[in-house]
PDB file of C-alpha atoms in Angstrom:
ATOM      1  CA  MET A   1      28.039  23.068 157.243  1.00 52.00           C
ATOM      2  CA  ASN A   2      25.763  24.665 159.275  1.00 54.00           C
ATOM      3  CA  SER A   3      25.115  28.371 158.550  1.00 57.00           C
ATOM      4  CA  ARG A   4      27.382  29.167 161.367  1.00 56.00           C
ATOM      5  CA  HIS A   5      30.408  27.275 160.054  1.00 57.00           C
ATOM      6  CA  TYR A   6      29.180  28.907 157.086  1.00 57.00           C
ATOM      7  CA  LEU A   7      29.830  32.262 158.056  1.00 55.00           C
ATOM      8  CA  LEU A   8      33.390  31.512 160.149  1.00 55.00           C
ATOM      9  CA  ALA A   9      34.806  30.453 157.104  1.00 60.00           C
ATOM     10  CA  PHE A  10      33.725  32.860 154.830  1.00 57.00           C
ATOM     11  CA  SER A  11      34.855  35.487 157.845  1.00 59.00           C
ATOM     12  CA  ALA A  12      38.451  33.466 157.314  1.00 60.00           C
ATOM     13  CA  GLY A  13      38.664  33.276 153.257  1.00 60.00           C
ATOM     14  CA  ILE A  14      37.890  37.770 153.992  1.00 59.00           C
ATOM     15  CA  ALA A  15      40.357  38.007 156.331  1.00 58.00           C
ATOM     16  CA  CYS A  16      43.213  36.267 153.987  1.00 59.00           C
ATOM     17  CA  PHE A  17      42.136  37.564 151.384  1.00 56.00           C
ATOM     18  CA  TRP A  18      43.034  41.346 153.662  1.00 55.00           C
ATOM     19  CA  SER A  19      46.225  40.154 155.093  1.00 61.00           C
ATOM     20  CA  ALA A  20      46.733  38.929 151.277  1.00 58.00           C
ATOM     21  CA  VAL A  21      46.030  42.094 149.366  1.00 55.00           C
ATOM     22  CA  SER A  22      47.381  44.326 152.718  1.00 62.00           C
ATOM     23  CA  GLY A  23      50.692  42.345 152.443  1.00 63.00           C
ATOM     24  CA  ALA A  24      51.439  42.688 148.774  1.00 65.00           C
ATOM     25  CA  ALA A  25      50.603  46.842 149.425  1.00 70.00           C
ATOM     26  CA  ALA A  26      53.259  46.844 152.514  1.00 69.00           C
ATOM     27  CA  LEU A  27      56.241  44.519 149.112  1.00 67.00           C
ATOM     28  CA  GLU A  28      54.955  47.480 146.834  1.00 72.00           C
ATOM     29  CA  LYS A  29      55.648  49.995 149.602  1.00 75.00           C
ATOM     30  CA  THR A  30      58.156  49.084 150.526  1.00 73.00           C
ATOM     31  CA  GLN A  31      60.316  47.735 146.729  1.00 74.00           C
ATOM     32  CA  LYS A  32      58.994  51.568 146.131  1.00 77.00           C
ATOM     33  CA  THR A  33      61.114  52.609 149.198  1.00 79.00           C
ATOM     34  CA  LEU A  34      63.906  50.127 148.662  1.00 73.00           C
ATOM     35  CA  ALA A  35      63.716  51.542 144.753  1.00 76.00           C
ATOM     36  CA  ASP A  36      64.357  55.380 145.875  1.00 75.00           C
ATOM     37  CA  ALA A  37      67.107  54.567 148.138  1.00 73.00           C
ATOM     38  CA  GLN A  38      68.741  53.060 145.450  1.00 79.00           C
ATOM     39  CA  GLN A  39      68.179  55.869 143.241  1.00 81.00           C
ATOM     40  CA  GLN A  40      69.008  58.305 146.080  1.00 79.00           C
ATOM     41  CA  ALA A  41      72.317  55.737 146.749  1.00 75.00           C
ATOM     42  CA  VAL A  42      73.563  55.972 142.527  1.00 77.00           C
ATOM     43  CA  THR A  43      72.559  59.991 143.059  1.00 81.00           C
ATOM     44  CA  LYS A  44      74.646  60.089 146.310  1.00 76.00           C
ATOM     45  CA  GLN A  45      77.620  58.219 144.513  1.00 80.00           C
ATOM     46  CA  GLN A  46      77.321  60.305 141.633  1.00 80.00           C
ATOM     47  CA  GLN A  47      78.416  63.627 142.826  1.00 77.00           C
ATOM     48  CA  ILE A  48      80.886  61.985 145.693  1.00 78.00           C
ATOM     49  CA  ASP A  49      82.090  61.460 141.651  1.00 74.00           C
ATOM     50  CA  ALA A  50      82.076  64.408 140.660  1.00 78.00           C
ATOM     51  CA  LEU A  51      83.548  65.513 144.282  1.00 74.00           C
ATOM     52  CA  ASP A  52      86.413  62.733 144.073  1.00 73.00           C
ATOM     53  CA  SER A  53      87.204  64.185 140.066  1.00 78.00           C
ATOM     54  CA  LYS A  54      87.176  67.787 141.218  1.00 76.00           C
ATOM     55  CA  THR A  55      89.562  67.447 143.841  1.00 78.00           C
ATOM     56  CA  VAL A  56      91.568  65.252 142.001  1.00 78.00           C
ATOM     57  CA  ALA A  57      91.481  68.377 139.253  1.00 80.00           C
ATOM     58  CA  ASP A  58      92.134  70.825 142.140  1.00 75.00           C
ATOM     59  CA  HIS A  59      95.104  68.681 142.556  1.00 77.00           C
ATOM     60  CA  GLN A  60      96.441  68.999 140.141  1.00 82.00           C
ATOM     61  CA  GLN A  61      95.832  72.097 139.458  1.00 80.00           C
ATOM     62  CA  TYR A  62      97.919  73.163 142.779  1.00 76.00           C
ATOM     63  CA  LEU A  63     101.281  71.048 141.796  1.00 80.00           C
ATOM     64  CA  ASP A  64     101.106  72.436 138.748  1.00 76.00           C
ATOM     65  CA  THR A  65     100.352  76.335 140.539  1.00 78.00           C
ATOM     66  CA  LEU A  66     103.146  75.127 142.374  1.00 77.00           C
ATOM     67  CA  ARG A  67     105.563  73.853 139.468  1.00 80.00           C
ATOM     68  CA  GLN A  68     105.366  76.823 137.737  1.00 76.00           C
ATOM     69  CA  ALA A  69     106.347  79.000 140.947  1.00 75.00           C
ATOM     70  CA  ASP A  70     108.950  76.890 141.277  1.00 77.00           C
ATOM     71  CA  LEU A  71     110.139  77.810 137.889  1.00 72.00           C
ATOM     72  CA  LEU A  72     109.035  81.601 138.524  1.00 67.00           C
ATOM     73  CA  ASP A  73     111.569  81.473 140.886  1.00 74.00           C
ATOM     74  CA  ALA A  74     114.121  79.734 139.353  1.00 77.00           C
ATOM     75  CA  TYR A  75     113.685  82.677 136.471  1.00 66.00           C
ATOM     76  CA  ASN A  76     113.550  84.784 138.925  1.00 75.00           C
ATOM     77  CA  ARG A  77     116.938  83.838 140.683  1.00 79.00           C
ATOM     78  CA  GLN A  78     118.875  83.248 137.147  1.00 78.00           C
ATOM     79  CA  LEU A  79     117.654  86.791 135.435  1.00 65.00           C
ATOM     80  CA  ALA A  80     118.420  88.803 139.029  1.00 76.00           C
ATOM     81  CA  LYS A  81     122.244  86.674 138.228  1.00 78.00           C
ATOM     82  CA  LEU A  82     121.743  87.939 134.770  1.00 67.00           C
ATOM     83  CA  ILE A  83     121.649  92.045 136.042  1.00 71.00           C
ATOM     84  CA  SER A  84     123.949  91.954 138.640  1.00 78.00           C
ATOM     85  CA  ALA A  85     125.975  90.623 135.596  1.00 78.00           C
ATOM     86  CA  GLN A  86     125.742  92.987 133.380  1.00 69.00           C
ATOM     87  CA  GLN A  87     125.554  95.625 135.714  1.00 74.00           C
ATOM     88  CA  GLU A  88     128.852  94.443 136.621  1.00 77.00           C
ATOM     89  CA  GLU A  89     130.154  94.768 133.659  1.00 75.00           C
ATOM     90  CA  LEU A  90     128.626  98.317 133.135  1.00 63.00           C
ATOM     91  CA  ASN A  91     130.492  99.344 136.023  1.00 71.00           C
ATOM     92  CA  SER A  92     133.917  97.839 134.258  1.00 70.00           C
ATOM     93  CA  THR A  93     132.879  99.496 131.584  1.00 61.00           C
ATOM     94  CA  GLU A  94     132.448 102.814 133.501  1.00 60.00           C
ATOM     95  CA  GLN A  95     136.371 102.163 135.006  1.00 65.00           C
ATOM     96  CA  GLN A  96     137.647 101.701 131.580  1.00 61.00           C
ATOM     97  CA  LEU A  97     135.545 105.244 130.220  1.00 49.00           C
ATOM     98  CA  ALA A  98     137.504 106.723 132.992  1.00 56.00           C
ATOM     99  CA  SER A  99     140.291 104.789 132.263  1.00 64.00           C
ATOM    100  CA  LEU A 100     140.463 105.656 128.841  1.00 58.00           C
ATOM    101  CA  GLU A 101     140.389 109.509 128.793  1.00 60.00           C
ATOM    102  CA  GLN A 102     143.300 109.460 131.967  1.00 66.00           C
ATOM    103  CA  THR A 103     145.025 107.402 129.183  1.00 68.00           C
ATOM    104  CA  GLU A 104     144.207 110.051 126.343  1.00 68.00           C
ATOM    105  CA  LEU A 105     145.293 112.825 127.835  1.00 73.00           C
ATOM    106  CA  THR A 106     148.553 110.845 128.501  1.00 78.00           C
ATOM    107  CA  VAL A 107     149.153 109.626 125.509  1.00 81.00           C
ATOM    108  CA  LEU A 108     147.682 111.768 122.917  1.00 83.00           C
ATOM    109  CA  PRO A 109     150.238 114.814 123.486  1.00 87.00           C
ATOM    110  CA  LEU A 110     153.109 112.178 123.230  1.00 88.00           C
ATOM    111  CA  LEU A 111     151.213 111.324 119.734  1.00 90.00           C
ATOM    112  CA  GLU A 112     151.301 114.589 118.811  1.00 90.00           C
ATOM    113  CA  GLN A 113     154.957 115.055 119.994  1.00 92.00           C
ATOM    114  CA  MET A 114     156.211 112.794 118.148  1.00 92.00           C
ATOM    115  CA  GLN A 115     154.403 113.928 114.372  1.00 93.00           C
ATOM    116  CA  ALA A 116     155.567 116.961 115.392  1.00 94.00           C
ATOM    117  CA  GLY A 117     159.381 115.602 115.153  1.00 94.00           C
ATOM    118  CA  LEU A 118     158.595 113.769 112.590  1.00 94.00           C
ATOM    119  CA  ARG A 119     157.384 117.086 110.379  1.00 94.00           C
ATOM    120  CA  ARG A 120     160.903 118.179 111.182  1.00 95.00           C
ATOM    121  CA  PHE A 121     163.188 115.332 110.255  1.00 93.00           C
ATOM    122  CA  VAL A 122     161.085 114.999 106.745  1.00 94.00           C
ATOM    123  CA  GLU A 123     161.513 119.112 106.588  1.00 92.00           C
ATOM    124  CA  ALA A 124     165.463 118.486 107.291  1.00 91.00           C
ATOM    125  CA  ASP A 125     165.997 115.386 105.058  1.00 93.00           C
ATOM    126  CA  LEU A 126     166.815 115.257 102.165  1.00 94.00           C
ATOM    127  CA  PRO A 127     163.824 116.375  99.382  1.00 94.00           C
ATOM    128  CA  PHE A 128     163.163 113.266  97.968  1.00 94.00           C
ATOM    129  CA  LEU A 129     158.796 112.515  97.069  1.00 94.00           C
ATOM    130  CA  GLN A 130     158.211 115.985  98.617  1.00 93.00           C
ATOM    131  CA  SER A 131     154.320 116.025  97.746  1.00 93.00           C
ATOM    132  CA  GLU A 132     154.088 112.063  99.107  1.00 94.00           C
ATOM    133  CA  ARG A 133     155.683 112.897 102.300  1.00 96.00           C
ATOM    134  CA  GLU A 134     154.053 116.947 103.154  1.00 96.00           C
ATOM    135  CA  GLU A 135     150.401 114.900 101.786  1.00 96.00           C
ATOM    136  CA  ARG A 136     151.166 111.766 104.424  1.00 96.00           C
ATOM    137  CA  LEU A 137     152.387 114.133 107.571  1.00 96.00           C
ATOM    138  CA  GLN A 138     149.265 116.862 106.303  1.00 96.00           C
ATOM    139  CA  ARG A 139     147.011 113.196 106.665  1.00 95.00           C
ATOM    140  CA  LEU A 140     148.226 112.657 110.344  1.00 95.00           C
ATOM    141  CA  ASP A 141     147.850 115.844 111.523  1.00 94.00           C
ATOM    142  CA  ASN A 142     144.091 115.665 110.711  1.00 94.00           C
ATOM    143  CA  LEU A 143     144.137 112.498 112.219  1.00 93.00           C
ATOM    144  CA  LEU A 144     144.899 113.400 115.438  1.00 91.00           C
ATOM    145  CA  ASN A 145     142.633 116.144 115.825  1.00 90.00           C
ATOM    146  CA  ARG A 146     139.971 113.980 115.288  1.00 90.00           C
ATOM    147  CA  ALA A 147     137.442 113.291 118.133  1.00 86.00           C
ATOM    148  CA  ASP A 148     135.580 110.142 115.927  1.00 91.00           C
ATOM    149  CA  VAL A 149     138.993 108.487 115.618  1.00 90.00           C
ATOM    150  CA  SER A 150     140.330 105.388 118.120  1.00 87.00           C
ATOM    151  CA  LEU A 151     143.712 106.434 119.801  1.00 86.00           C
ATOM    152  CA  ALA A 152     145.067 103.686 118.550  1.00 87.00           C
ATOM    153  CA  GLU A 153     144.385 103.684 115.401  1.00 92.00           C
ATOM    154  CA  LYS A 154     146.354 107.499 115.723  1.00 92.00           C
ATOM    155  CA  TYR A 155     149.066 105.651 117.165  1.00 90.00           C
ATOM    156  CA  ARG A 156     148.690 102.499 114.510  1.00 93.00           C
ATOM    157  CA  GLN A 157     148.985 105.180 111.719  1.00 94.00           C
ATOM    158  CA  LEU A 158     151.563 107.457 113.409  1.00 93.00           C
ATOM    159  CA  LEU A 159     153.534 104.249 113.534  1.00 93.00           C
ATOM    160  CA  ASN A 160     153.473 103.284 109.699  1.00 94.00           C
ATOM    161  CA  ALA A 161     154.549 106.920 109.250  1.00 94.00           C
ATOM    162  CA  TYR A 162     158.487 106.688 110.618  1.00 93.00           C
ATOM    163  CA  GLN A 163     158.190 102.942 109.889  1.00 94.00           C
ATOM    164  CA  THR A 164     157.906 104.961 105.859  1.00 94.00           C
ATOM    165  CA  GLU A 165     160.642 107.252 106.728  1.00 93.00           C
ATOM    166  CA  VAL A 166     162.561 104.446 107.440  1.00 92.00           C
ATOM    167  CA  GLU A 167     162.311 101.952 105.153  1.00 93.00           C
ATOM    168  CA  TYR A 168     163.330 105.056 102.471  1.00 93.00           C
ATOM    169  CA  GLY A 169     167.339 104.605 104.307  1.00 91.00           C
ATOM    170  CA  ARG A 170     167.327 101.432 103.474  1.00 91.00           C
ATOM    171  CA  THR A 171     166.393 101.263  99.724  1.00 92.00           C
ATOM    172  CA  LEU A 172     167.626 102.450  96.382  1.00 93.00           C
ATOM    173  CA  GLU A 173     164.451 103.939  93.967  1.00 95.00           C
ATOM    174  CA  ALA A 174     164.492 106.233  90.895  1.00 95.00           C
ATOM    175  CA  TYR A 175     161.235 108.789  90.205  1.00 95.00           C
ATOM    176  CA  SER A 176     160.584 111.138  88.043  1.00 95.00           C
ATOM    177  CA  GLY A 177     159.605 114.733  89.049  1.00 93.00           C
ATOM    178  CA  GLU A 178     159.795 118.381  89.571  1.00 93.00           C
ATOM    179  CA  LEU A 179     163.185 119.842  89.207  1.00 92.00           C
ATOM    180  CA  ILE A 180     162.954 124.039  91.003  1.00 85.00           C
ATOM    181  CA  ASN A 181     166.311 125.732  90.943  1.00 79.00           C
ATOM    182  CA  ALA A 182     168.527 128.762  89.649  1.00 75.00           C
ATOM    183  CA  ALA A 183     167.646 127.647  85.959  1.00 73.00           C
ATOM    184  CA  GLY A 184     163.673 127.424  86.290  1.00 80.00           C
ATOM    185  CA  SER A 185     161.090 124.237  86.846  1.00 87.00           C
ATOM    186  CA  ARG A 186     161.921 121.352  84.486  1.00 90.00           C
ATOM    187  CA  GLU A 187     160.713 116.909  84.800  1.00 94.00           C
ATOM    188  CA  VAL A 188     163.750 115.435  85.503  1.00 96.00           C
ATOM    189  CA  ASN A 189     164.377 112.100  86.735  1.00 96.00           C
ATOM    190  CA  PHE A 190     165.518 111.448  90.289  1.00 97.00           C
ATOM    191  CA  ILE A 191     167.899 108.675  92.603  1.00 96.00           C
ATOM    192  CA  ARG A 192     168.021 108.254  95.528  1.00 95.00           C
ATOM    193  CA  LEU A 193     170.106 106.504  97.442  1.00 93.00           C
ATOM    194  CA  GLY A 194     168.757 105.585 100.624  1.00 92.00           C
ATOM    195  CA  ARG A 195     169.432 108.857 103.059  1.00 90.00           C
ATOM    196  CA  THR A 196     173.119 109.283 102.034  1.00 91.00           C
ATOM    197  CA  ALA A 197     172.709 111.223  98.495  1.00 94.00           C
ATOM    198  CA  LEU A 198     170.103 112.374  95.842  1.00 96.00           C
ATOM    199  CA  TYR A 199     170.490 113.164  92.161  1.00 97.00           C
ATOM    200  CA  TYR A 200     168.908 114.521  89.494  1.00 96.00           C
ATOM    201  CA  GLN A 201     169.654 113.474  85.756  1.00 96.00           C
ATOM    202  CA  THR A 202     167.663 115.385  83.028  1.00 95.00           C
ATOM    203  CA  ARG A 203     165.511 112.980  80.507  1.00 94.00           C
ATOM    204  CA  ASP A 204     168.129 113.511  77.453  1.00 93.00           C
ATOM    205  CA  GLY A 205     171.138 112.539  79.695  1.00 93.00           C
ATOM    206  CA  GLN A 206     172.690 115.893  79.739  1.00 94.00           C
ATOM    207  CA  GLU A 207     172.416 117.348  82.444  1.00 94.00           C
ATOM    208  CA  SER A 208     173.596 115.673  86.337  1.00 95.00           C
ATOM    209  CA  GLY A 209     173.797 117.087  89.706  1.00 94.00           C
ATOM    210  CA  ILE A 210     173.222 116.463  93.797  1.00 95.00           C
ATOM    211  CA  TRP A 211     171.768 117.389  96.720  1.00 94.00           C
ATOM    212  CA  ASN A 212     173.664 119.974  98.776  1.00 92.00           C
ATOM    213  CA  ALA A 213     172.454 119.226 102.272  1.00 89.00           C
ATOM    214  CA  GLY A 214     175.267 121.878 103.169  1.00 88.00           C
ATOM    215  CA  SER A 215     173.799 124.755 101.473  1.00 88.00           C
ATOM    216  CA  GLY A 216     170.408 123.341 100.813  1.00 89.00           C
ATOM    217  CA  GLN A 217     170.765 123.860  97.049  1.00 91.00           C
ATOM    218  CA  TRP A 218     171.188 121.806  93.396  1.00 92.00           C
ATOM    219  CA  ASP A 219     175.542 120.986  92.331  1.00 92.00           C
ATOM    220  CA  ASN A 220     175.588 120.776  89.123  1.00 93.00           C
ATOM    221  CA  LEU A 221     178.439 117.193  88.305  1.00 95.00           C
ATOM    222  CA  PRO A 222     181.044 116.938  86.159  1.00 95.00           C
ATOM    223  CA  ASP A 223     179.225 115.734  82.470  1.00 94.00           C
ATOM    224  CA  SER A 224     181.495 112.495  83.031  1.00 93.00           C
ATOM    225  CA  GLN A 225     179.298 111.325  85.838  1.00 95.00           C
ATOM    226  CA  ASN A 226     176.154 111.416  83.565  1.00 95.00           C
ATOM    227  CA  VAL A 227     177.001 107.725  82.250  1.00 94.00           C
ATOM    228  CA  ALA A 228     176.734 106.684  86.376  1.00 94.00           C
ATOM    229  CA  VAL A 229     173.870 108.669  87.156  1.00 95.00           C
ATOM    230  CA  HIS A 230     171.639 107.265  84.614  1.00 95.00           C
ATOM    231  CA  LYS A 231     173.217 103.528  85.046  1.00 94.00           C
ATOM    232  CA  ALA A 232     172.575 104.086  88.557  1.00 93.00           C
ATOM    233  CA  ILE A 233     168.625 105.620  87.022  1.00 94.00           C
ATOM    234  CA  GLN A 234     168.707 102.034  85.043  1.00 94.00           C
ATOM    235  CA  LEU A 235     170.024  99.719  87.868  1.00 93.00           C
ATOM    236  CA  ALA A 236     166.908 101.425  90.580  1.00 92.00           C
ATOM    237  CA  ARG A 237     164.818 100.623  87.881  1.00 92.00           C
ATOM    238  CA  GLN A 238     165.494  96.971  87.596  1.00 89.00           C
ATOM    239  CA  GLN A 239     166.109  98.037  83.199  1.00 90.00           C
ATOM    240  CA  VAL A 240     169.647  96.514  84.265  1.00 87.00           C
ATOM    241  CA  VAL A 241     171.685  94.039  85.993  1.00 86.00           C
ATOM    242  CA  PRO A 242     172.846  94.744  89.355  1.00 83.00           C
ATOM    243  CA  ASP A 243     176.413  96.568  89.233  1.00 79.00           C
ATOM    244  CA  LEU A 244     178.426  98.405  90.797  1.00 83.00           C
ATOM    245  CA  LEU A 245     177.178 102.116  91.470  1.00 81.00           C
ATOM    246  CA  THR A 246     180.317 104.452  91.448  1.00 84.00           C
ATOM    247  CA  LEU A 247     178.328 107.576  91.949  1.00 87.00           C
ATOM    248  CA  PRO A 248     179.559 110.427  93.892  1.00 87.00           C
ATOM    249  CA  LEU A 249     178.961 110.878  97.368  1.00 87.00           C
ATOM    250  CA  PRO A 250     177.939 114.616  98.801  1.00 83.00           C
ATOM    251  CA  ALA A 251     180.785 116.634 100.131  1.00 69.00           C
ATOM    252  CA  ILE A 252     178.658 117.348 103.626  1.00 54.00           C
ATOM    253  CA  THR A 253     176.148 115.094 104.580  1.00 47.00           C
ATOM    254  CA  GLN A 254     173.392 115.400 107.424  1.00 48.00           C
ATOM    255  CA  GLU A 255     171.781 112.317 108.914  1.00 49.00           C
ATOM    256  CA  VAL A 256     168.330 113.184 110.123  1.00 46.00           C
ATOM    257  CA  GLN A 257     167.190 110.086 112.226  1.00 48.00           C
ATOM    258  CA  PRO A 258     162.965 109.836 112.358  1.00 48.00           C
TER     259      PRO A 258
END
């Protein structure tokens, strides 16, 4: 091979070498570009994923807020109903109080009249259990004047007092008590025959008497009546078996109804 051919071959080799070197550099640059692009794509995807997660979270928060708003709206509607019902109840209570005040203005004078009538009845009746009955009347007087006692309770207590007085007319009762008459004050046994008659007998059984409603005094009974009165006392106390009573009746009777 001559020198010319050698130079050409050498030149061609050099050209191939630099061509190979240039191609490798371009390939490396291309690979780096692709790697950078891939890394950027990964970064962008991560950013997109983060934005997507935030979007999902924001949407869920939005839905939760809507649900809370619905619950709050339902609560407000229910609360409005409760307030309306309470207002109606308050109005009804005010009307009842006004009606009650009007009722008290009407009924209380009636109860006072009933109490006064009961007192007149007791004063005109046979003088039995006087302390007990007077205490009952006094309690009723005090009760009617109390502002902290309901009208219904006043009425109930007054009816109970009337019922007690009515029951006296249906019973036979014996009790011990103080007798005050012209002879002085003594402890005796009393026997009440309903409201028909009232008798007394001394503890020794030697003296008996009957209440005279006409004169408002005690009349002495004959000694022959002592046994009958004593027997009536025993019968009222259930100390003997029931038997026919032969008690004398007052000459003048006064029937008073409560």
